[in-house]
Tab-separated table of C-alpha atoms in Angstrom:
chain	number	residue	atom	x	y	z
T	30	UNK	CA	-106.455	-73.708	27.009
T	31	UNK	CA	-109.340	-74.390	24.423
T	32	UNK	CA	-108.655	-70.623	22.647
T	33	UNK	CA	-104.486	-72.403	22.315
T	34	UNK	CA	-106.493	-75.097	20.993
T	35	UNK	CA	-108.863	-73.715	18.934
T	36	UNK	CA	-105.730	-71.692	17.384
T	37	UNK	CA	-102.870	-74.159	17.119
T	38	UNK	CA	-105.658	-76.322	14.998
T	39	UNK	CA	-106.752	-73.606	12.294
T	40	UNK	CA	-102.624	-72.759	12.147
T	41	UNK	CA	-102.288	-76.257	11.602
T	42	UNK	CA	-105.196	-76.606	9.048
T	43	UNK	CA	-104.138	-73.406	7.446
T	44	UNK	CA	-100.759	-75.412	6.512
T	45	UNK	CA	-102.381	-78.111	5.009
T	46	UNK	CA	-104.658	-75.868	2.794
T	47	UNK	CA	-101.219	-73.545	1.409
T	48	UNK	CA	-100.273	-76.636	-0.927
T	49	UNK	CA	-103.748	-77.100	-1.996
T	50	UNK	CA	-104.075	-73.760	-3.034
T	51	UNK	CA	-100.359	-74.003	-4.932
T	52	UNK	CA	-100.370	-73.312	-8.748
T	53	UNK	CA	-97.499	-73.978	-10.809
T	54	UNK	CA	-96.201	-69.965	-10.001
T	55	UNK	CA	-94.765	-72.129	-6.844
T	56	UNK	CA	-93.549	-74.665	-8.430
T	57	UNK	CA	-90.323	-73.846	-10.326
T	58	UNK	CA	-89.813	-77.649	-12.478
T	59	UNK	CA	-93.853	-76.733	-13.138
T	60	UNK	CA	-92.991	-73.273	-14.300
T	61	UNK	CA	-89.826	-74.240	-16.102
T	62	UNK	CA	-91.858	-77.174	-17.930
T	63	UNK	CA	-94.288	-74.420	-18.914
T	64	UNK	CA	-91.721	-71.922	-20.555
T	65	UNK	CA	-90.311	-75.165	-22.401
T	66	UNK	CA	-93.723	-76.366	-23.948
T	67	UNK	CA	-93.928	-75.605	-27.649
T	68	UNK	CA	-91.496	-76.383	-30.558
T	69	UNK	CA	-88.160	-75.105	-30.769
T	70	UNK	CA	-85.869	-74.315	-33.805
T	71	UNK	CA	-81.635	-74.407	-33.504
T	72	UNK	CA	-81.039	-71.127	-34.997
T	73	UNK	CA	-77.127	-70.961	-33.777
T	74	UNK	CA	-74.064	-73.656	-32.934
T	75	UNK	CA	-70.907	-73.672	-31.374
T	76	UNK	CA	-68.855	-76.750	-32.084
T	77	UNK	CA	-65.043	-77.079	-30.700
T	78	UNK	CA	-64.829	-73.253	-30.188
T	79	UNK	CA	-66.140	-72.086	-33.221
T	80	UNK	CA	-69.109	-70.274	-33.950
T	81	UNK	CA	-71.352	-72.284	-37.093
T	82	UNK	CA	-72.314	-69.949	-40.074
T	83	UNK	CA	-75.825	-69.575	-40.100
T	84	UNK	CA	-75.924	-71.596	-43.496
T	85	UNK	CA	-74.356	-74.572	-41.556
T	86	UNK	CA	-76.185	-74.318	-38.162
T	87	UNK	CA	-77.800	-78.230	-38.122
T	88	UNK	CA	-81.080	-78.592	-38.978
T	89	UNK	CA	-82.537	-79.264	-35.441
T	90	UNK	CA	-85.823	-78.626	-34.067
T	91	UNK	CA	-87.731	-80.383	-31.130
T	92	UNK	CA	-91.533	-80.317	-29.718
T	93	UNK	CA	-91.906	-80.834	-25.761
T	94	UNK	CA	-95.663	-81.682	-25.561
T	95	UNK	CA	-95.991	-82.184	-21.523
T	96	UNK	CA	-93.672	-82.252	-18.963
T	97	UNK	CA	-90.458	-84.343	-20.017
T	98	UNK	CA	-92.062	-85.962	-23.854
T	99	UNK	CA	-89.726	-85.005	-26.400
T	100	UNK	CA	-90.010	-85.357	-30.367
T	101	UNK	CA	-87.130	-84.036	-31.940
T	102	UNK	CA	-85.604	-84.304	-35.927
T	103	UNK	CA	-81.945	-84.270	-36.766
T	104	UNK	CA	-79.474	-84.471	-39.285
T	105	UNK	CA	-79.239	-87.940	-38.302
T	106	UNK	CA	-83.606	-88.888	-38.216
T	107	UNK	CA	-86.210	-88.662	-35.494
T	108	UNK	CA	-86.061	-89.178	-31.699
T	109	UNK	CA	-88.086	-89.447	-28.827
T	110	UNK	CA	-86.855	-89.242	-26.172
T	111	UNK	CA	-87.995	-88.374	-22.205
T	112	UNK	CA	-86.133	-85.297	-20.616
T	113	UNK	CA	-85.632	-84.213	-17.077
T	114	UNK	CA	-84.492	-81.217	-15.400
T	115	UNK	CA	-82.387	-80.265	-12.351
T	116	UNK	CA	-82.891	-76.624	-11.514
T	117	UNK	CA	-80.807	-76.854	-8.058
T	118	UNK	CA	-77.423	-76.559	-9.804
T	119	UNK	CA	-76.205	-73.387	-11.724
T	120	UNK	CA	-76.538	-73.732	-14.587
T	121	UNK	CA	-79.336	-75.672	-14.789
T	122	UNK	CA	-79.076	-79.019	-16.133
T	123	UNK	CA	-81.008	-81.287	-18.052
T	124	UNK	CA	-80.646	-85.503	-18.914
T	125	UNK	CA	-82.072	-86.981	-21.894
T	126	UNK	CA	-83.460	-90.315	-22.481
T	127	UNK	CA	-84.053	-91.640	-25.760
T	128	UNK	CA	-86.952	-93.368	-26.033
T	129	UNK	CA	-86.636	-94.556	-29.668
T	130	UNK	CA	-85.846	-93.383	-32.794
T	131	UNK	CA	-82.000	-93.043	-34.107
T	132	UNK	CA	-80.362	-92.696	-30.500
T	133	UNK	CA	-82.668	-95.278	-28.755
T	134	UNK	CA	-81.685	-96.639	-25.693
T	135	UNK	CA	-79.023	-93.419	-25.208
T	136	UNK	CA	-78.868	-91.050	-22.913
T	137	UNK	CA	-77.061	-87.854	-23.157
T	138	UNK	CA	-76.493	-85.132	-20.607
T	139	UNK	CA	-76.532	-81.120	-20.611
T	140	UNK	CA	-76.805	-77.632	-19.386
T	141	UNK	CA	-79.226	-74.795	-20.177
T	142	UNK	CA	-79.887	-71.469	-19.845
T	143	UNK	CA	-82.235	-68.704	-21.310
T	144	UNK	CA	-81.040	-65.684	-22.944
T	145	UNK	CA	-84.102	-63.665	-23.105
T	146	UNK	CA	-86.693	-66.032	-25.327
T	147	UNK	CA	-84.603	-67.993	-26.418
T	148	UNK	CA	-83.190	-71.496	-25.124
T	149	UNK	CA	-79.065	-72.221	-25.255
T	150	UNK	CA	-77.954	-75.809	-24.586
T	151	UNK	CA	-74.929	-77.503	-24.181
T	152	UNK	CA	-74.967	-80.841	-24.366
T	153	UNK	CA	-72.659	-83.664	-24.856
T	154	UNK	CA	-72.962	-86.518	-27.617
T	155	UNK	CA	-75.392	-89.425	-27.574
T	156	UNK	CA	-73.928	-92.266	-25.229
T	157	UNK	CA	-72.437	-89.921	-22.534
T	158	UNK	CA	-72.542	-90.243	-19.164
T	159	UNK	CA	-73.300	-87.918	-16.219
T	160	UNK	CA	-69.150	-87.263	-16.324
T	161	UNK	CA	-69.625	-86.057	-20.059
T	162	UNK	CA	-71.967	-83.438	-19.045
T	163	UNK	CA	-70.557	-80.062	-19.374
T	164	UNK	CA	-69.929	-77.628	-16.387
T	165	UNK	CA	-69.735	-74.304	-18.529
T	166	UNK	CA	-71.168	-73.168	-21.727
T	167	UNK	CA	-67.853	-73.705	-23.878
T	168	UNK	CA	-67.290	-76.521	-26.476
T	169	UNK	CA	-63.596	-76.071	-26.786
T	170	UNK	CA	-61.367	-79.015	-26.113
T	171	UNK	CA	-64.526	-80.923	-25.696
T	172	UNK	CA	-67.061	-83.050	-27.950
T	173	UNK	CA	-69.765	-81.083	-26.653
T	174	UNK	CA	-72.381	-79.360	-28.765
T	175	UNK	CA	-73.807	-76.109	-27.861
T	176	UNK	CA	-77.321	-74.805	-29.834
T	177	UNK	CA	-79.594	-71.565	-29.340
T	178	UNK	CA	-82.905	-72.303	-30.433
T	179	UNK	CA	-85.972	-70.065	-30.991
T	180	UNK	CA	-89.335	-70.975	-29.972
T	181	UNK	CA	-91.740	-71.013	-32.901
């Protein structure tokens, strides 16, 4: 009885310590955060089916600092804004809170994937709501807005 004891308690204990000794390789939101931090450029569009030329892809590019802080500047000024992901649905998906700046107080609502290094969103206008988030990465029919960016 004491060696079921003595062995039930460091099988126990040995539990407790695994999430101690966790890094962020464990933790996909942690790893996904990770692979997001730095600033990004838009470097291609897709707007109502169409590919953008390259001379007419919008000048976007955003900074994620720490997990979920956002600086961005648009065509249309600056935003800040605090993001959050959702990896348990395929594709993953992403909401957006603005924070200030031109779209303060707005929330929009997207999809993402990765396509080697670099970062494709689609993501619906400024306003939206969870039912304006899109299910696939198309734009036709739709007021959606998808963008490949580039880390830099």
């Amino acid at each position: 009885r004491l060696i079921m004891r003595v062995l039930l308690t460091a099988l126990l204990l040995s539990f407790a310590v695994v999430p101690i000794l966790a890094d962020d390789d464990d933790d996909p939101v942690a790893g996904e955060w990770e692979k997001l931090q730095g600033e990004w450029k838009a470097v291609a569009a897709e707007i109502q089916g169409q590919d953008v030329d390259d001379a007419d892809v919008p000048e976007i590019s955003f900074e994620i600092t720490q997990a979920g802080q956002v600086t961005a500047a648009t065509p249309d000024g600056d935003v800040e804004a605090r993001m959050s992901l959702d990896l348990a649905h395929d594709p993953h998906r992403f909401d957006i809170e603005h924070t200030g700046g031109v779209f303060d107080n707005q929330r929009q609502y997207g999809i993402y994937r990765w396509d080697g290094e670099k970062l494709q969103m689609c993501i619906c206008s400024p306003g939206g709501t969870t039912q304006d988030r899109p299910q696939r990465f198309e734009t036709r029919n739709t007021m959606n807005l998808m963008i490949t960016f580039e880390k830099q």
